[in-house]
Amino acid sequence: MKKVSIITPLYNKDKKYIEACANLLERQIYSDFEWIIVLNEIESEIDVLLHEIKKKFDLKIIIDKSISNVAIARNKGIMNSEGDYLYFMDIDDYIHEHTLYCLVETMKHSSADFVLGSLKKVNVKPSFSTSYGVMMDRLVESRNIKAKSVTRKKMRASCLNILYDMNFILDNRITFNESLSDLSDITFTMPAYEKSTNIVFDKDAQYLKLRRNDAVQFPSLSQRSNRALLYPRSFSLAMKELDSESQISAMLRKRLLYSYHHRFFNSLYDGELDDNRIILLEEWSKAFLVMKLELFYFNRKIHNFEIKNLVDKNFYKAQKIARIRSTAKKIKKMIKKPKTSKRILYLSFLSKKLSVKPNWILYESFLGKNYSDSPKYIYEYLSKEYPDAYKHIWVFNENEKNIPFKAVKVKRFSFKHLYFMARSKFLVNNMRQPLWYVKRQEQIFLETWHGTPLKKLVFDMDDIHSANPNYKLDFYEQSRSWDYLVSANKFSTEVFKRAFLYDNEILEYGYPRNDLLYSSNKDEISLELKQKLGLPIDKKIVLYAPTWRDDEYYKPGQYKFKLTLDLERLREELGKEYFFIIRTHYFIADHLDLENVSDFVYNGSKYDDISELYLLSDILITDYSSVFFDYANLKRPILFFTYDLEKYRDTLRGFYIDLKEDGPGPLIMNNDELINVLKNIDQVNIQYKDRLEKFHNLYCDLDDGQASKRISERVIINSD
Ligand code: C2G
């Protein structure tokens, strides 16, 4: 059997990945390999771990103080290899059980210089299916039918998931350029492409790179390094190893030019040409020179002129031309995409040229979906107590929404919306603002947030399963604009500080949205609401308000929901005594078809304000939604329908509190249990009375019906 040397550079801070990586290697169908881990120093904890692994398979540990980057580590690994084949793997990546097997088999059948497997970047931890199907296919075909010659498109910069013939690498003296702290791969891969006569591709050999989701606290090497500077440097160093007339050189030139135009424009030209920018431009200028300007292909004269000035180090002129090019591009974009044009208008005109109005307040709740939550109650308080003192503007997705008092209503992302966004002194929002919004110096951003957290939030979350892989970074940037953040209790304050990395002012004042629950005429309001919605007044109303599942989505912000309640059975068993309101989370895109149970269920999913539904209902059923923290203000029964508890708690999110031990109501796993609990609700109430009381004292102690007043006075009325 031919031996594979697998080389993995390791940083001590990445120790959490070691075990999983070792498990992946242990499971490889092809087992004749040595694993070479290269580090510059070793923590004792890692030492112990590696010695355990050593018992399982052939592991070499290379420790060398001189290793200061990945290039040096990989070169050291090669020097210490004894295999016939060479393979690079990073500690936090994933390969299938059959990956090595496929690569080696294909190598044997094709006598290639190297075999490329497929490399994918993923946002979510992969769950592997077994290799059975792939292996059977290959065995039945009994030859490497999957291998194909490699086209230039497939020639990637990364050295990962490529099985190299060791002699080919050694004979051609291919190494990583050690002067590069990052992006050194192309100094290895490009010369290899150029020198090879036979490269094949095997699509069965898969390798997955999981994008690190916390670019703020734990950035990967690529998220950390100054790419705008390293990019041209690594390209020119790679170029030095190549024949300037070769096809690979031409490919590199094209790729560098593409990045210059499309990726690095902002870093290079958007802003003053200060010392740092000049250093950057010097690097690009050098790279274009090394890479032989005359061989570049330009289809526009203006590009020629810009690059010529850059190479001649006329940086100011190059910047001028680049800006003309960028403005022309923006105008083109504006014509093609009106949505973008509004943003450009906002950023370059509205928010720069128009003055801020000191008594204008812009409100938005749940991304314009409804008139609700804390922004609503702050608005109503100000409108009632300070009539005519402020101009109120509400942002909605729909054109027409009936709301009390006097407010300008604008459609979200319309020109009017952006106009008021630029001119209002106060912005009151219960979610995150658009990423492109830039807060003006005179503006005050009041973030009310939307719930006491049960589910772990942002930086407390380990892996992100939601549709947006940049969630943490986006969140971090957006929350830097918040001047005040509302918290309903001490517990939330502590979580927000840590989970949002938030250090501006927190208003631990209780939730304005819960003021309604302390109204003196609760019964009257409740009756009125029931009549308005056509709900029975002689039955107990059960509000079912579940949350969303991070891994079940169509696209960002549009999530799936499958109803697990068996409504027909519930109607049969409970219909005489109970009536249900079903209220899906605002992220849920699926519409529930409740037509055939309409005599037992009201679909409250589109109803504006859930606080009103709390008030009129007698019992709440939820799962992991923050709704129960608010509902506990009413001290009415709360039930948890937690049919997928383990997955939600242990895989998707993680919780801050132990629902089973400390939740204010029972956990119910299926319809049978639910029917039983509702039939015996009085008993359940007695059983959970103390726990509900304790829960109330912990999380609802600040709510008293005056939170809107406290917050309005602190942020708006007394602001100078
Ligand atoms: N909500 C609603 N209807 C539901 C669920 C939630 O109207 N069926 C509203 C409630 O006001 C709730 C808020 O949306 O408090 C937030 O919903 P969560 O289910 O808690 O989920 P999420 O939007 O992820 O909020 O810290 C807050 C939460 O941890 C995050």
PDB file of C-alpha atoms in Angstrom, residues 166 334 365 391 404 517 717:
ATOM      1  CA  MET A 166       5.540  13.153  -3.235  1.00  0.00           C
ATOM      2  CA  MET A 334     -28.762  52.676  -9.852  1.00  0.00           C
ATOM      3  CA  SER A 365     -41.326  47.061  15.021  1.00  0.00           C
ATOM      4  CA  LYS A 391     -43.628  64.372  14.768  1.00  0.00           C
ATOM      5  CA  PRO A 404     -54.246  55.548  16.678  1.00  0.00           C
ATOM      6  CA  LEU A 517     -50.655  43.911  31.126  1.00  0.00           C
ATOM      7  CA  ILE A 717     -38.157  64.039  26.757  1.00  0.00           C
TER       8      ILE A 717
END
